[in-house]
Amino acid sequence: MPHTPTRIIYYGDNLEILRQFIPAESVDLVYLDPPFKSQQEYNVLFRTVKGEPSPAQVRAFSDTWRWDTAAKQTYENLVQDRKVPGQVAKMVQAFYQFLGPSEMLAYLVMMTPRLLELHRVLKPTGSLYLHCDPAASHYLKIVLDTIFGPENFRNEIVWKRIFSHKAKKYAPVHDIILYYTNSDTYTWNLLYHSYSEEYLEKFYKFQDEKGRFRLITITGPGVSRGDSGKPWRGVDPSSVGRHWAIPQSLIVQLAGPEHAGRMTTQEKLDLLDEHGYIYWPPKGRVPALKHYLDPTSGVPLQDLWTDIHPVTPHAKERLGYQTQKPLALLRRIIQASSNPGDLVLDPFCGCGTALVAAEELGRSWIGIDITYLAVDVMARRLRDHFPGIQFDIRGQPRDVEGARALAEKDRFQFQVWAVAQIGAQPLDPDRPGADRGIDGYLPFRLWGDKVERAIVQVKSGRVGVKDVRDLRGTLEREKAPFAILVTLEPPTSEMRKEAVEAGFYAPPATQERIPRLQILTIEEILQGARPKVPTLPASPVAKAPRLRRREGQQMPLPPSQDTP
């Protein structure tokens, strides 16, 4: 089996990447949380479209699947391609007859070839967890049954997310996670829930020097003619139609396997009493066995998960990603269905929670996402969690021609990529401020925790002096300290002159003069050029300088040491 490179984030369509770069039977665990229009009205997902709207740009962090030309072509490929298993083709045709050309059908058609590829790359001992919305889970289960075989379905896990919105129905508070394996010889590590304090108080309410314990009967139903039916210390179990029932594992633990097999029932009872395992009630004569709480165990994990809370607005791990899943959820899945050193694959990476959990737990990993904003978010997150970590990002431009090809293919993704190259933060197009001449922000600070930011604008086509003037207007409107214009094509001399006319920003507590309008080309950035930003003083500033705004004067703002 060929070696599979790991610690890689692929930028691109996961279907193409799976087919080109991930060998068959090379992955131990797949987790995927594909985008779904969970916030849309349920009935709209099944509405048959009239005509074919042009394919919409699928932007970062949006949950959209449309019945368009691409979805229709994928459907025809599934039905006509002889490489597609016959039962899969029949299943897709049945969906078409039942659902019609709706958004739900588009979703299932786009998911089917990807699930076929994920089944191909899984090892025979591998597992797949598909995280989905209840509106689609029953359809996806049919797809998975067809591809993996119904005999390899293991669980439908219900994760209670806790939060919900008011609706004219029962409040939706859960997600579904479908768990399948590639065979009946799969990796499985039994996990436990910790006992609740309520459970402990109810069942383990006794305590001695060895710890908390509960009382269990030491007899079983039925009379025995052997040692187990004979009296012990004046207690005759046969008189009430029972016999002594002693857990042999405990006797082996106390006496050793050689002696345990030769002991009579009464000798075993003496041994238990000698070691403090027999409880004699204050009233009555029938003893009980002390069952001590094992601090390393608990309740075996079940398919209803109510103990993992969603990522709240104030959670430390929150990244602002709308459908971000908690690390605890991915840790649980990875611990249960893989071992250290195994390979974990997430083909819809989002903000990279599966990659962070895999790295924490000593697993190898591969992540894939079709948006560069997601790639940038997960790369930053990995570097924040694991300083010095080494990984590769594949599929991003490495030269000007590659950048030009990306711009021609997808202007928005080029914009996000370009902003990330200078250490800035891309602007989510669905947030306030989008389409106002700002494509990103470059944070920086001057003292303490005071953080300010410059604005970034990206141009992938022809540029002229008007673009610089427009950016100067945006700079004044936003009252920003300075701005960076990133261009794919070389700027004209008039553009550079206009940029100089914008003047300089003089940050407080330093003697620097920062150009208020900087122009950088993609070629310069790929060669290592970065925006000029204020630098922190050599020694901490005890008190920030008191600033007064004069009429027409730009109020200085502050910078970031870790900005490239």
PDB file of N, CA and C in Angstrom, residues 102-161:
ATOM      1  N   SER A 102     -35.346  19.174  -6.903  1.00  0.00           N
ATOM      2  CA  SER A 102     -35.444  20.107  -5.778  1.00  0.00           C
ATOM      3  C   SER A 102     -34.066  20.327  -5.161  1.00  0.00           C
ATOM      4  N   GLU A 103     -34.004  21.233  -4.193  1.00  0.00           N
ATOM      5  CA  GLU A 103     -32.745  21.469  -3.500  1.00  0.00           C
ATOM      6  C   GLU A 103     -32.321  20.242  -2.692  1.00  0.00           C
ATOM      7  N   MET A 104     -33.283  19.521  -2.136  1.00  0.00           N
ATOM      8  CA  MET A 104     -32.938  18.302  -1.409  1.00  0.00           C
ATOM      9  C   MET A 104     -32.323  17.269  -2.339  1.00  0.00           C
ATOM     10  N   LEU A 105     -32.860  17.130  -3.539  1.00  0.00           N
ATOM     11  CA  LEU A 105     -32.279  16.194  -4.503  1.00  0.00           C
ATOM     12  C   LEU A 105     -30.867  16.645  -4.880  1.00  0.00           C
ATOM     13  N   ALA A 106     -30.675  17.953  -5.082  1.00  0.00           N
ATOM     14  CA  ALA A 106     -29.338  18.467  -5.405  1.00  0.00           C
ATOM     15  C   ALA A 106     -28.352  18.102  -4.300  1.00  0.00           C
ATOM     16  N   TYR A 107     -28.777  18.257  -3.059  1.00  0.00           N
ATOM     17  CA  TYR A 107     -27.915  17.921  -1.924  1.00  0.00           C
ATOM     18  C   TYR A 107     -27.524  16.443  -1.941  1.00  0.00           C
ATOM     19  N   LEU A 108     -28.492  15.580  -2.153  1.00  0.00           N
ATOM     20  CA  LEU A 108     -28.214  14.142  -2.154  1.00  0.00           C
ATOM     21  C   LEU A 108     -27.374  13.732  -3.358  1.00  0.00           C
ATOM     22  N   VAL A 109     -27.630  14.355  -4.504  1.00  0.00           N
ATOM     23  CA  VAL A 109     -26.853  14.052  -5.717  1.00  0.00           C
ATOM     24  C   VAL A 109     -25.399  14.485  -5.543  1.00  0.00           C
ATOM     25  N   MET A 110     -25.171  15.638  -4.922  1.00  0.00           N
ATOM     26  CA  MET A 110     -23.805  16.107  -4.714  1.00  0.00           C
ATOM     27  C   MET A 110     -23.088  15.302  -3.632  1.00  0.00           C
ATOM     28  N   MET A 111     -23.831  14.756  -2.672  1.00  0.00           N
ATOM     29  CA  MET A 111     -23.205  13.982  -1.601  1.00  0.00           C
ATOM     30  C   MET A 111     -22.857  12.563  -2.037  1.00  0.00           C
ATOM     31  N   THR A 112     -23.634  11.968  -2.912  1.00  0.00           N
ATOM     32  CA  THR A 112     -23.452  10.553  -3.255  1.00  0.00           C
ATOM     33  C   THR A 112     -22.072  10.233  -3.820  1.00  0.00           C
ATOM     34  N   PRO A 113     -21.558  10.932  -4.842  1.00  0.00           N
ATOM     35  CA  PRO A 113     -20.224  10.585  -5.340  1.00  0.00           C
ATOM     36  C   PRO A 113     -19.136  10.817  -4.299  1.00  0.00           C
ATOM     37  N   ARG A 114     -19.327  11.758  -3.418  1.00  0.00           N
ATOM     38  CA  ARG A 114     -18.335  12.004  -2.367  1.00  0.00           C
ATOM     39  C   ARG A 114     -18.333  10.866  -1.351  1.00  0.00           C
ATOM     40  N   LEU A 115     -19.502  10.357  -1.018  1.00  0.00           N
ATOM     41  CA  LEU A 115     -19.566   9.223  -0.099  1.00  0.00           C
ATOM     42  C   LEU A 115     -19.023   7.948  -0.751  1.00  0.00           C
ATOM     43  N   LEU A 116     -19.190   7.813  -2.037  1.00  0.00           N
ATOM     44  CA  LEU A 116     -18.570   6.688  -2.749  1.00  0.00           C
ATOM     45  C   LEU A 116     -17.051   6.749  -2.625  1.00  0.00           C
ATOM     46  N   GLU A 117     -16.485   7.937  -2.790  1.00  0.00           N
ATOM     47  CA  GLU A 117     -15.030   8.092  -2.683  1.00  0.00           C
ATOM     48  C   GLU A 117     -14.554   7.885  -1.249  1.00  0.00           C
ATOM     49  N   LEU A 118     -15.319   8.352  -0.288  1.00  0.00           N
ATOM     50  CA  LEU A 118     -14.924   8.160   1.110  1.00  0.00           C
ATOM     51  C   LEU A 118     -14.966   6.687   1.484  1.00  0.00           C
ATOM     52  N   HIS A 119     -15.918   5.944   0.948  1.00  0.00           N
ATOM     53  CA  HIS A 119     -15.951   4.501   1.170  1.00  0.00           C
ATOM     54  C   HIS A 119     -14.722   3.841   0.553  1.00  0.00           C
ATOM     55  N   ARG A 120     -14.299   4.322  -0.594  1.00  0.00           N
ATOM     56  CA  ARG A 120     -13.124   3.760  -1.278  1.00  0.00           C
ATOM     57  C   ARG A 120     -11.847   3.966  -0.461  1.00  0.00           C
ATOM     58  N   VAL A 121     -11.692   5.148   0.141  1.00  0.00           N
ATOM     59  CA  VAL A 121     -10.423   5.449   0.818  1.00  0.00           C
ATOM     60  C   VAL A 121     -10.363   4.865   2.228  1.00  0.00           C
ATOM     61  N   LEU A 122     -11.485   4.374   2.759  1.00  0.00           N
ATOM     62  CA  LEU A 122     -11.487   3.808   4.112  1.00  0.00           C
ATOM     63  C   LEU A 122     -10.820   2.440   4.146  1.00  0.00           C
ATOM     64  N   LYS A 123     -10.026   2.199   5.180  1.00  0.00           N
ATOM     65  CA  LYS A 123      -9.475   0.868   5.418  1.00  0.00           C
ATOM     66  C   LYS A 123     -10.607  -0.095   5.806  1.00  0.00           C
ATOM     67  N   PRO A 124     -10.393  -1.405   5.666  1.00  0.00           N
ATOM     68  CA  PRO A 124     -11.427  -2.358   6.103  1.00  0.00           C
ATOM     69  C   PRO A 124     -11.800  -2.193   7.569  1.00  0.00           C
ATOM     70  N   THR A 125     -10.849  -1.709   8.386  1.00  0.00           N
ATOM     71  CA  THR A 125     -11.113  -1.497   9.813  1.00  0.00           C
ATOM     72  C   THR A 125     -11.607  -0.084  10.102  1.00  0.00           C
ATOM     73  N   GLY A 126     -11.850   0.702   9.042  1.00  0.00           N
ATOM     74  CA  GLY A 126     -12.180   2.107   9.215  1.00  0.00           C
ATOM     75  C   GLY A 126     -13.638   2.382   9.529  1.00  0.00           C
ATOM     76  N   SER A 127     -13.894   3.625   9.974  1.00  0.00           N
ATOM     77  CA  SER A 127     -15.239   4.076  10.331  1.00  0.00           C
ATOM     78  C   SER A 127     -15.513   5.432   9.705  1.00  0.00           C
ATOM     79  N   LEU A 128     -16.813   5.715   9.512  1.00  0.00           N
ATOM     80  CA  LEU A 128     -17.245   7.011   8.983  1.00  0.00           C
ATOM     81  C   LEU A 128     -18.350   7.564   9.866  1.00  0.00           C
ATOM     82  N   TYR A 129     -18.221   8.843  10.218  1.00  0.00           N
ATOM     83  CA  TYR A 129     -19.240   9.562  10.978  1.00  0.00           C
ATOM     84  C   TYR A 129     -19.716  10.735  10.130  1.00  0.00           C
ATOM     85  N   LEU A 130     -21.002  10.739   9.796  1.00  0.00           N
ATOM     86  CA  LEU A 130     -21.583  11.811   8.987  1.00  0.00           C
ATOM     87  C   LEU A 130     -22.500  12.632   9.872  1.00  0.00           C
ATOM     88  N   HIS A 131     -22.129  13.893  10.067  1.00  0.00           N
ATOM     89  CA  HIS A 131     -22.887  14.806  10.914  1.00  0.00           C
ATOM     90  C   HIS A 131     -23.898  15.539  10.033  1.00  0.00           C
ATOM     91  N   CYS A 132     -25.179  15.451  10.371  1.00  0.00           N
ATOM     92  CA  CYS A 132     -26.180  16.009   9.463  1.00  0.00           C
ATOM     93  C   CYS A 132     -27.393  16.535  10.217  1.00  0.00           C
ATOM     94  N   ASP A 133     -28.219  17.241   9.467  1.00  0.00           N
ATOM     95  CA  ASP A 133     -29.450  17.817   9.983  1.00  0.00           C
ATOM     96  C   ASP A 133     -30.566  16.764   9.940  1.00  0.00           C
ATOM     97  N   PRO A 134     -31.483  16.749  10.925  1.00  0.00           N
ATOM     98  CA  PRO A 134     -32.585  15.783  10.882  1.00  0.00           C
ATOM     99  C   PRO A 134     -33.445  15.878   9.631  1.00  0.00           C
ATOM    100  N   ALA A 135     -33.434  17.034   8.949  1.00  0.00           N
ATOM    101  CA  ALA A 135     -34.224  17.169   7.721  1.00  0.00           C
ATOM    102  C   ALA A 135     -33.679  16.303   6.598  1.00  0.00           C
ATOM    103  N   ALA A 136     -32.400  15.918   6.677  1.00  0.00           N
ATOM    104  CA  ALA A 136     -31.783  15.127   5.606  1.00  0.00           C
ATOM    105  C   ALA A 136     -31.267  13.782   6.082  1.00  0.00           C
ATOM    106  N   SER A 137     -31.243  13.530   7.392  1.00  0.00           N
ATOM    107  CA  SER A 137     -30.581  12.332   7.904  1.00  0.00           C
ATOM    108  C   SER A 137     -31.184  11.035   7.375  1.00  0.00           C
ATOM    109  N   HIS A 138     -32.508  10.995   7.208  1.00  0.00           N
ATOM    110  CA  HIS A 138     -33.139   9.748   6.754  1.00  0.00           C
ATOM    111  C   HIS A 138     -32.790   9.461   5.296  1.00  0.00           C
ATOM    112  N   TYR A 139     -32.619  10.502   4.488  1.00  0.00           N
ATOM    113  CA  TYR A 139     -32.202  10.290   3.097  1.00  0.00           C
ATOM    114  C   TYR A 139     -30.729   9.878   3.033  1.00  0.00           C
ATOM    115  N   LEU A 140     -29.910  10.539   3.830  1.00  0.00           N
ATOM    116  CA  LEU A 140     -28.483  10.197   3.841  1.00  0.00           C
ATOM    117  C   LEU A 140     -28.260   8.778   4.346  1.00  0.00           C
ATOM    118  N   LYS A 141     -29.102   8.322   5.257  1.00  0.00           N
ATOM    119  CA  LYS A 141     -28.974   6.942   5.730  1.00  0.00           C
ATOM    120  C   LYS A 141     -29.243   5.946   4.602  1.00  0.00           C
ATOM    121  N   ILE A 142     -30.191   6.267   3.729  1.00  0.00           N
ATOM    122  CA  ILE A 142     -30.431   5.400   2.570  1.00  0.00           C
ATOM    123  C   ILE A 142     -29.211   5.374   1.664  1.00  0.00           C
ATOM    124  N   VAL A 143     -28.599   6.549   1.451  1.00  0.00           N
ATOM    125  CA  VAL A 143     -27.386   6.614   0.622  1.00  0.00           C
ATOM    126  C   VAL A 143     -26.278   5.775   1.241  1.00  0.00           C
ATOM    127  N   LEU A 144     -26.082   5.915   2.537  1.00  0.00           N
ATOM    128  CA  LEU A 144     -25.019   5.172   3.218  1.00  0.00           C
ATOM    129  C   LEU A 144     -25.315   3.680   3.261  1.00  0.00           C
ATOM    130  N   ASP A 145     -26.560   3.307   3.474  1.00  0.00           N
ATOM    131  CA  ASP A 145     -26.920   1.883   3.435  1.00  0.00           C
ATOM    132  C   ASP A 145     -26.598   1.285   2.074  1.00  0.00           C
ATOM    133  N   THR A 146     -26.862   2.047   1.016  1.00  0.00           N
ATOM    134  CA  THR A 146     -26.614   1.559  -0.336  1.00  0.00           C
ATOM    135  C   THR A 146     -25.127   1.398  -0.603  1.00  0.00           C
ATOM    136  N   ILE A 147     -24.313   2.327  -0.102  1.00  0.00           N
ATOM    137  CA  ILE A 147     -22.873   2.304  -0.379  1.00  0.00           C
ATOM    138  C   ILE A 147     -22.128   1.377   0.578  1.00  0.00           C
ATOM    139  N   PHE A 148     -22.405   1.476   1.867  1.00  0.00           N
ATOM    140  CA  PHE A 148     -21.661   0.710   2.871  1.00  0.00           C
ATOM    141  C   PHE A 148     -22.298  -0.649   3.163  1.00  0.00           C
ATOM    142  N   GLY A 149     -23.578  -0.772   2.862  1.00  0.00           N
ATOM    143  CA  GLY A 149     -24.305  -1.983   3.227  1.00  0.00           C
ATOM    144  C   GLY A 149     -25.015  -1.770   4.541  1.00  0.00           C
ATOM    145  N   PRO A 150     -26.297  -2.104   4.636  1.00  0.00           N
ATOM    146  CA  PRO A 150     -27.043  -1.885   5.882  1.00  0.00           C
ATOM    147  C   PRO A 150     -26.460  -2.643   7.064  1.00  0.00           C
ATOM    148  N   GLU A 151     -25.737  -3.740   6.796  1.00  0.00           N
ATOM    149  CA  GLU A 151     -25.141  -4.511   7.896  1.00  0.00           C
ATOM    150  C   GLU A 151     -24.011  -3.757   8.581  1.00  0.00           C
ATOM    151  N   ASN A 152     -23.475  -2.709   7.917  1.00  0.00           N
ATOM    152  CA  ASN A 152     -22.375  -1.943   8.500  1.00  0.00           C
ATOM    153  C   ASN A 152     -22.847  -0.647   9.147  1.00  0.00           C
ATOM    154  N   PHE A 153     -24.147  -0.474   9.254  1.00  0.00           N
ATOM    155  CA  PHE A 153     -24.681   0.634  10.047  1.00  0.00           C
ATOM    156  C   PHE A 153     -24.527   0.287  11.519  1.00  0.00           C
ATOM    157  N   ARG A 154     -23.949   1.202  12.294  1.00  0.00           N
ATOM    158  CA  ARG A 154     -23.710   0.937  13.716  1.00  0.00           C
ATOM    159  C   ARG A 154     -24.640   1.745  14.629  1.00  0.00           C
ATOM    160  N   ASN A 155     -24.735   3.055  14.367  1.00  0.00           N
ATOM    161  CA  ASN A 155     -25.549   3.886  15.259  1.00  0.00           C
ATOM    162  C   ASN A 155     -26.081   5.122  14.544  1.00  0.00           C
ATOM    163  N   GLU A 156     -27.232   5.564  14.989  1.00  0.00           N
ATOM    164  CA  GLU A 156     -27.682   6.924  14.728  1.00  0.00           C
ATOM    165  C   GLU A 156     -27.535   7.663  16.047  1.00  0.00           C
ATOM    166  N   ILE A 157     -26.517   8.486  16.125  1.00  0.00           N
ATOM    167  CA  ILE A 157     -26.212   9.202  17.366  1.00  0.00           C
ATOM    168  C   ILE A 157     -26.992  10.515  17.372  1.00  0.00           C
ATOM    169  N   VAL A 158     -27.644  10.788  18.472  1.00  0.00           N
ATOM    170  CA  VAL A 158     -28.370  12.045  18.644  1.00  0.00           C
ATOM    171  C   VAL A 158     -27.557  12.939  19.571  1.00  0.00           C
ATOM    172  N   TRP A 159     -27.126  14.077  19.031  1.00  0.00           N
ATOM    173  CA  TRP A 159     -26.375  15.046  19.840  1.00  0.00           C
ATOM    174  C   TRP A 159     -27.311  16.199  20.180  1.00  0.00           C
ATOM    175  N   LYS A 160     -27.607  16.350  21.447  1.00  0.00           N
ATOM    176  CA  LYS A 160     -28.471  17.437  21.899  1.00  0.00           C
ATOM    177  C   LYS A 160     -27.650  18.715  21.988  1.00  0.00           C
ATOM    178  N   ARG A 161     -27.985  19.666  21.110  1.00  0.00           N
ATOM    179  CA  ARG A 161     -27.231  20.914  21.039  1.00  0.00           C
ATOM    180  C   ARG A 161     -27.681  21.924  22.096  1.00  0.00           C
TER     181      ARG A 161
END
